[in-house]
Amino acid sequence: IREGTAAFSLSNSALARKAPTTCLFAGPSMTTEELVCPPPTPAENVVVLEDADAVGQKIREIVAEEAEKAISARGHFALAIPGGSILKMLAGDIANKEEWTSKTTLVYVNHKCVSMDDGDLATHAKARKLFLDDWEGVNAIVMGGTADGEQEANEYEDKIKALSDDVLPKTEAGLPSFDLSLIGVGDDGHVGSLYPGREEVLVDESG
């Protein structure tokens, strides 16, 4: 954890998935043979779309579909999202949002240790501007807005753990099990503020 940079990553939580991973890629000239997607994603779950707009539309469709499934099954939808380009992809028409946003809890996969009002650096501020203010009634779990990375990570973990099981189910190991986790991959291969070549990618426990 580095002060002033990403406070946390929900990489362990994201592993507690209820459905197979689907990888979305933009690029008309790409084929599944050219792509590297971490197991256990089978080739049939790798989708190559024409461009970023098409990926965004597909992501919004997936969000709406998973929200409907979760609410139909247990009355609530638990969604985890990252920062970066996915925020822009969520900013668009999305089906039946008036029926599910008030029954949705949103958690951030990664976030910088800055004020929640920082429009340039805060994922939450960017999300609000792009789409979240239009998602009426959504319960967004936010950080405290300090520069203390360790404190922010611990407190955010506590906030997630404090959510009731009907809002955010837990696995037998106590990990939160989101209905949908969106994880972006950068051009350099970073995932959820975990960057290749850094020591923190080798950490296999919290603390």
Tab-separated table of C-alpha atoms in Angstrom:
chain	number	residue	atom	x	y	z
A	1	ILE	CA	0.000	0.000	0.000
A	2	ARG	CA	1.522	3.300	-1.036
A	3	GLU	CA	0.403	6.597	0.388
A	4	GLY	CA	-1.253	8.728	-2.238
A	5	THR	CA	-1.787	5.855	-4.655
A	6	ALA	CA	-4.225	2.983	-4.798
A	7	ALA	CA	-5.501	2.153	-1.340
A	8	PHE	CA	-6.669	-1.354	-2.010
A	9	SER	CA	-7.577	-3.998	-4.506
A	10	LEU	CA	-10.384	-6.504	-4.244
A	11	SER	CA	-8.458	-9.153	-6.148
A	12	ASN	CA	-9.236	-11.859	-3.586
A	13	SER	CA	-12.888	-10.872	-3.431
A	14	ALA	CA	-13.124	-10.919	-7.199
A	15	LEU	CA	-12.111	-14.571	-7.122
A	16	ALA	CA	-15.296	-15.396	-5.259
A	17	ARG	CA	-17.320	-15.414	-8.455
A	18	LYS	CA	-20.647	-17.109	-9.004
A	19	ALA	CA	-20.250	-17.328	-12.780
A	20	PRO	CA	-17.423	-17.993	-15.247
A	21	THR	CA	-15.253	-15.065	-16.197
A	22	THR	CA	-16.007	-13.303	-19.462
A	23	CYS	CA	-13.196	-11.335	-21.101
A	24	LEU	CA	-14.135	-8.502	-23.448
A	25	PHE	CA	-11.645	-7.068	-25.909
A	26	ALA	CA	-11.927	-4.302	-28.498
A	27	GLY	CA	-10.237	-4.628	-31.868
A	28	PRO	CA	-11.602	-5.747	-35.232
A	29	SER	CA	-8.323	-7.421	-36.240
A	30	MET	CA	-7.929	-9.487	-33.066
A	31	THR	CA	-8.698	-13.186	-32.790
A	32	THR	CA	-9.082	-15.390	-29.739
A	33	GLU	CA	-5.821	-17.128	-30.681
A	34	GLU	CA	-3.968	-13.817	-30.227
A	35	LEU	CA	-5.385	-13.139	-26.778
A	36	VAL	CA	-4.048	-14.242	-23.447
A	37	CYS	CA	-6.723	-14.533	-20.769
A	38	PRO	CA	-5.957	-16.029	-17.351
A	39	PRO	CA	-7.521	-19.409	-16.604
A	40	PRO	CA	-10.150	-20.623	-15.883
A	41	THR	CA	-11.706	-18.607	-18.735
A	42	PRO	CA	-12.542	-20.921	-21.653
A	43	ALA	CA	-12.243	-19.613	-25.203
A	44	GLU	CA	-16.010	-19.440	-25.633
A	45	ASN	CA	-16.136	-16.781	-22.907
A	46	VAL	CA	-13.687	-14.511	-24.725
A	47	VAL	CA	-15.579	-11.908	-26.753
A	48	VAL	CA	-13.834	-9.691	-29.302
A	49	LEU	CA	-15.793	-6.575	-30.240
A	50	GLU	CA	-15.207	-3.880	-32.819
A	51	ASP	CA	-14.237	-0.959	-30.593
A	52	ALA	CA	-14.487	0.578	-27.114
A	53	ASP	CA	-18.049	1.773	-27.733
A	54	ALA	CA	-19.141	-1.772	-28.508
A	55	VAL	CA	-17.397	-3.053	-25.385
A	56	GLY	CA	-19.134	-0.365	-23.325
A	57	GLN	CA	-22.526	-1.317	-24.687
A	58	LYS	CA	-21.852	-4.981	-23.912
A	59	ILE	CA	-20.718	-4.155	-20.378
A	60	ARG	CA	-23.891	-2.168	-19.713
A	61	GLU	CA	-25.966	-5.061	-21.032
A	62	ILE	CA	-24.150	-7.457	-18.700
A	63	VAL	CA	-24.675	-5.146	-15.705
A	64	ALA	CA	-28.412	-4.881	-16.383
A	65	GLU	CA	-28.760	-8.636	-16.921
A	66	GLU	CA	-26.843	-9.568	-13.766
A	67	ALA	CA	-28.780	-6.994	-11.738
A	68	GLU	CA	-32.062	-8.524	-12.862
A	69	LYS	CA	-30.847	-12.036	-12.034
A	70	ALA	CA	-29.561	-11.116	-8.574
A	71	ILE	CA	-32.619	-9.115	-7.572
A	72	SER	CA	-34.919	-11.848	-8.824
A	73	ALA	CA	-32.979	-14.429	-6.809
A	74	ARG	CA	-32.411	-12.590	-3.519
A	75	GLY	CA	-33.688	-9.021	-3.771
A	76	HIS	CA	-30.344	-7.227	-4.076
A	77	PHE	CA	-27.459	-6.685	-6.500
A	78	ALA	CA	-23.814	-6.416	-5.376
A	79	LEU	CA	-21.554	-4.806	-7.981
A	80	ALA	CA	-17.797	-4.120	-7.858
A	81	ILE	CA	-16.257	-1.734	-10.388
A	82	PRO	CA	-12.770	-0.338	-11.076
A	83	GLY	CA	-11.710	3.114	-12.171
A	84	GLY	CA	-10.219	3.904	-15.549
A	85	SER	CA	-11.915	3.389	-18.880
A	86	ILE	CA	-14.711	1.198	-17.515
A	87	LEU	CA	-16.226	4.249	-15.820
A	88	LYS	CA	-16.722	5.839	-19.235
A	89	MET	CA	-18.151	2.585	-20.566
A	90	LEU	CA	-20.779	2.586	-17.822
A	91	ALA	CA	-21.839	6.101	-18.845
A	92	GLY	CA	-24.541	5.376	-21.376
A	93	ASP	CA	-28.017	3.992	-21.806
A	94	ILE	CA	-28.576	1.012	-19.569
A	95	ALA	CA	-31.700	-1.113	-19.472
A	96	ASN	CA	-34.339	-0.756	-16.755
A	97	LYS	CA	-32.036	1.037	-14.317
A	98	GLU	CA	-35.014	2.529	-12.483
A	99	GLU	CA	-35.934	-1.022	-11.481
A	100	TRP	CA	-32.613	-2.072	-9.952
A	101	THR	CA	-30.355	0.837	-8.939
A	102	SER	CA	-32.165	1.381	-5.629
A	103	LYS	CA	-31.492	-2.287	-4.832
A	104	THR	CA	-27.807	-2.101	-5.725
A	105	THR	CA	-24.704	-1.854	-3.545
A	106	LEU	CA	-21.622	-0.637	-5.387
A	107	VAL	CA	-18.054	-1.222	-4.208
A	108	TYR	CA	-14.848	0.061	-5.801
A	109	VAL	CA	-12.226	-2.460	-6.869
A	110	ASN	CA	-9.511	0.166	-6.500
A	111	HIS	CA	-9.290	3.801	-5.459
A	112	LYS	CA	-6.623	6.408	-4.821
A	113	CYS	CA	-6.130	7.854	-1.346
A	114	VAL	CA	-7.520	11.286	-2.102
A	115	SER	CA	-10.562	13.351	-1.220
A	116	MET	CA	-13.763	11.835	-2.545
A	117	ASP	CA	-14.479	15.205	-4.194
A	118	ASP	CA	-11.240	15.244	-6.211
A	119	GLY	CA	-12.579	15.277	-9.753
A	120	ASP	CA	-9.192	14.487	-11.283
A	121	LEU	CA	-8.101	11.572	-9.086
A	122	ALA	CA	-11.046	10.146	-7.124
A	123	THR	CA	-12.751	7.211	-8.818
A	124	HIS	CA	-15.927	7.970	-6.875
A	125	ALA	CA	-16.031	11.587	-8.070
A	126	LYS	CA	-15.498	10.468	-11.663
A	127	ALA	CA	-18.189	7.800	-11.346
A	128	ARG	CA	-20.661	10.334	-9.976
A	129	LYS	CA	-20.025	12.729	-12.826
A	130	LEU	CA	-20.185	10.080	-15.541
A	131	PHE	CA	-23.118	7.924	-14.448
A	132	LEU	CA	-23.567	7.321	-10.727
A	133	ASP	CA	-25.654	10.422	-10.011
A	134	ASP	CA	-28.153	9.047	-12.530
A	135	TRP	CA	-28.317	5.681	-10.785
A	136	GLU	CA	-30.960	6.751	-8.308
A	137	GLY	CA	-30.809	5.100	-4.892
A	138	VAL	CA	-27.609	3.091	-5.396
A	139	ASN	CA	-25.661	2.461	-2.182
A	140	ALA	CA	-22.048	3.334	-3.035
A	141	ILE	CA	-19.515	2.261	-0.401
A	142	VAL	CA	-16.881	5.001	-0.348
A	143	MET	CA	-13.556	5.615	1.364
A	144	GLY	CA	-12.835	8.194	4.034
A	145	GLY	CA	-10.873	10.470	1.732
A	146	THR	CA	-7.574	10.634	3.638
A	147	ALA	CA	-4.022	10.128	2.340
A	148	ASP	CA	-3.349	7.234	4.749
A	149	GLY	CA	-3.366	4.170	2.500
A	150	GLU	CA	-3.192	1.523	5.217
A	151	GLN	CA	-5.940	3.147	7.264
A	152	GLU	CA	-8.161	3.578	4.224
A	153	ALA	CA	-7.662	-0.038	3.144
A	154	ASN	CA	-8.475	-1.404	6.596
A	155	GLU	CA	-11.524	0.805	7.052
A	156	TYR	CA	-12.841	0.005	3.593
A	157	GLU	CA	-12.440	-3.702	4.252
A	158	ASP	CA	-14.400	-3.261	7.483
A	159	LYS	CA	-17.189	-1.459	5.620
A	160	ILE	CA	-17.449	-4.323	3.151
A	161	LYS	CA	-17.402	-6.960	5.892
A	162	ALA	CA	-20.143	-5.068	7.742
A	163	LEU	CA	-22.587	-5.476	4.866
A	164	SER	CA	-25.252	-8.038	5.670
A	165	ASP	CA	-25.294	-11.352	3.833
A	166	ASP	CA	-28.525	-10.471	2.071
A	167	VAL	CA	-26.761	-7.426	0.584
A	168	LEU	CA	-23.382	-9.068	-0.051
A	169	PRO	CA	-23.187	-12.845	0.403
A	170	LYS	CA	-19.996	-14.397	1.771
A	171	THR	CA	-18.188	-17.587	0.865
A	172	GLU	CA	-17.402	-20.276	3.446
A	173	ALA	CA	-13.978	-18.644	3.768
A	174	GLY	CA	-15.608	-15.315	4.576
A	175	LEU	CA	-14.795	-13.622	1.264
A	176	PRO	CA	-17.458	-11.345	-0.214
A	177	SER	CA	-19.164	-12.884	-3.235
A	178	PHE	CA	-20.210	-10.147	-5.651
A	179	ASP	CA	-22.912	-10.765	-8.205
A	180	LEU	CA	-20.687	-9.024	-10.742
A	181	SER	CA	-17.091	-7.788	-10.585
A	182	LEU	CA	-15.818	-5.661	-13.452
A	183	ILE	CA	-12.031	-5.683	-13.741
A	184	GLY	CA	-10.213	-3.604	-16.350
A	185	VAL	CA	-6.838	-4.445	-17.870
A	186	GLY	CA	-4.482	-1.640	-18.905
A	187	ASP	CA	-2.226	-1.548	-21.937
A	188	ASP	CA	0.708	-2.421	-19.679
A	189	GLY	CA	-1.124	-5.406	-18.217
A	190	HIS	CA	-2.124	-3.862	-14.880
A	191	VAL	CA	-5.313	-5.154	-13.298
A	192	GLY	CA	-7.191	-3.211	-10.616
A	193	SER	CA	-4.123	-1.115	-9.663
A	194	LEU	CA	-1.944	-4.220	-9.496
A	195	TYR	CA	0.962	-3.490	-11.845
A	196	PRO	CA	3.301	-6.054	-13.458
A	197	GLY	CA	6.827	-6.084	-12.087
A	198	ARG	CA	5.980	-4.626	-8.679
A	199	GLU	CA	6.552	-6.481	-5.428
A	200	GLU	CA	2.951	-6.086	-4.281
A	201	VAL	CA	1.698	-8.484	-6.973
A	202	LEU	CA	3.414	-11.286	-5.038
A	203	VAL	CA	1.465	-10.596	-1.835
A	204	ASP	CA	-0.963	-13.436	-1.168
A	205	GLU	CA	-2.504	-12.221	2.086
A	206	SER	CA	-4.029	-9.021	3.455
A	207	GLY	CA	-2.189	-6.706	5.795
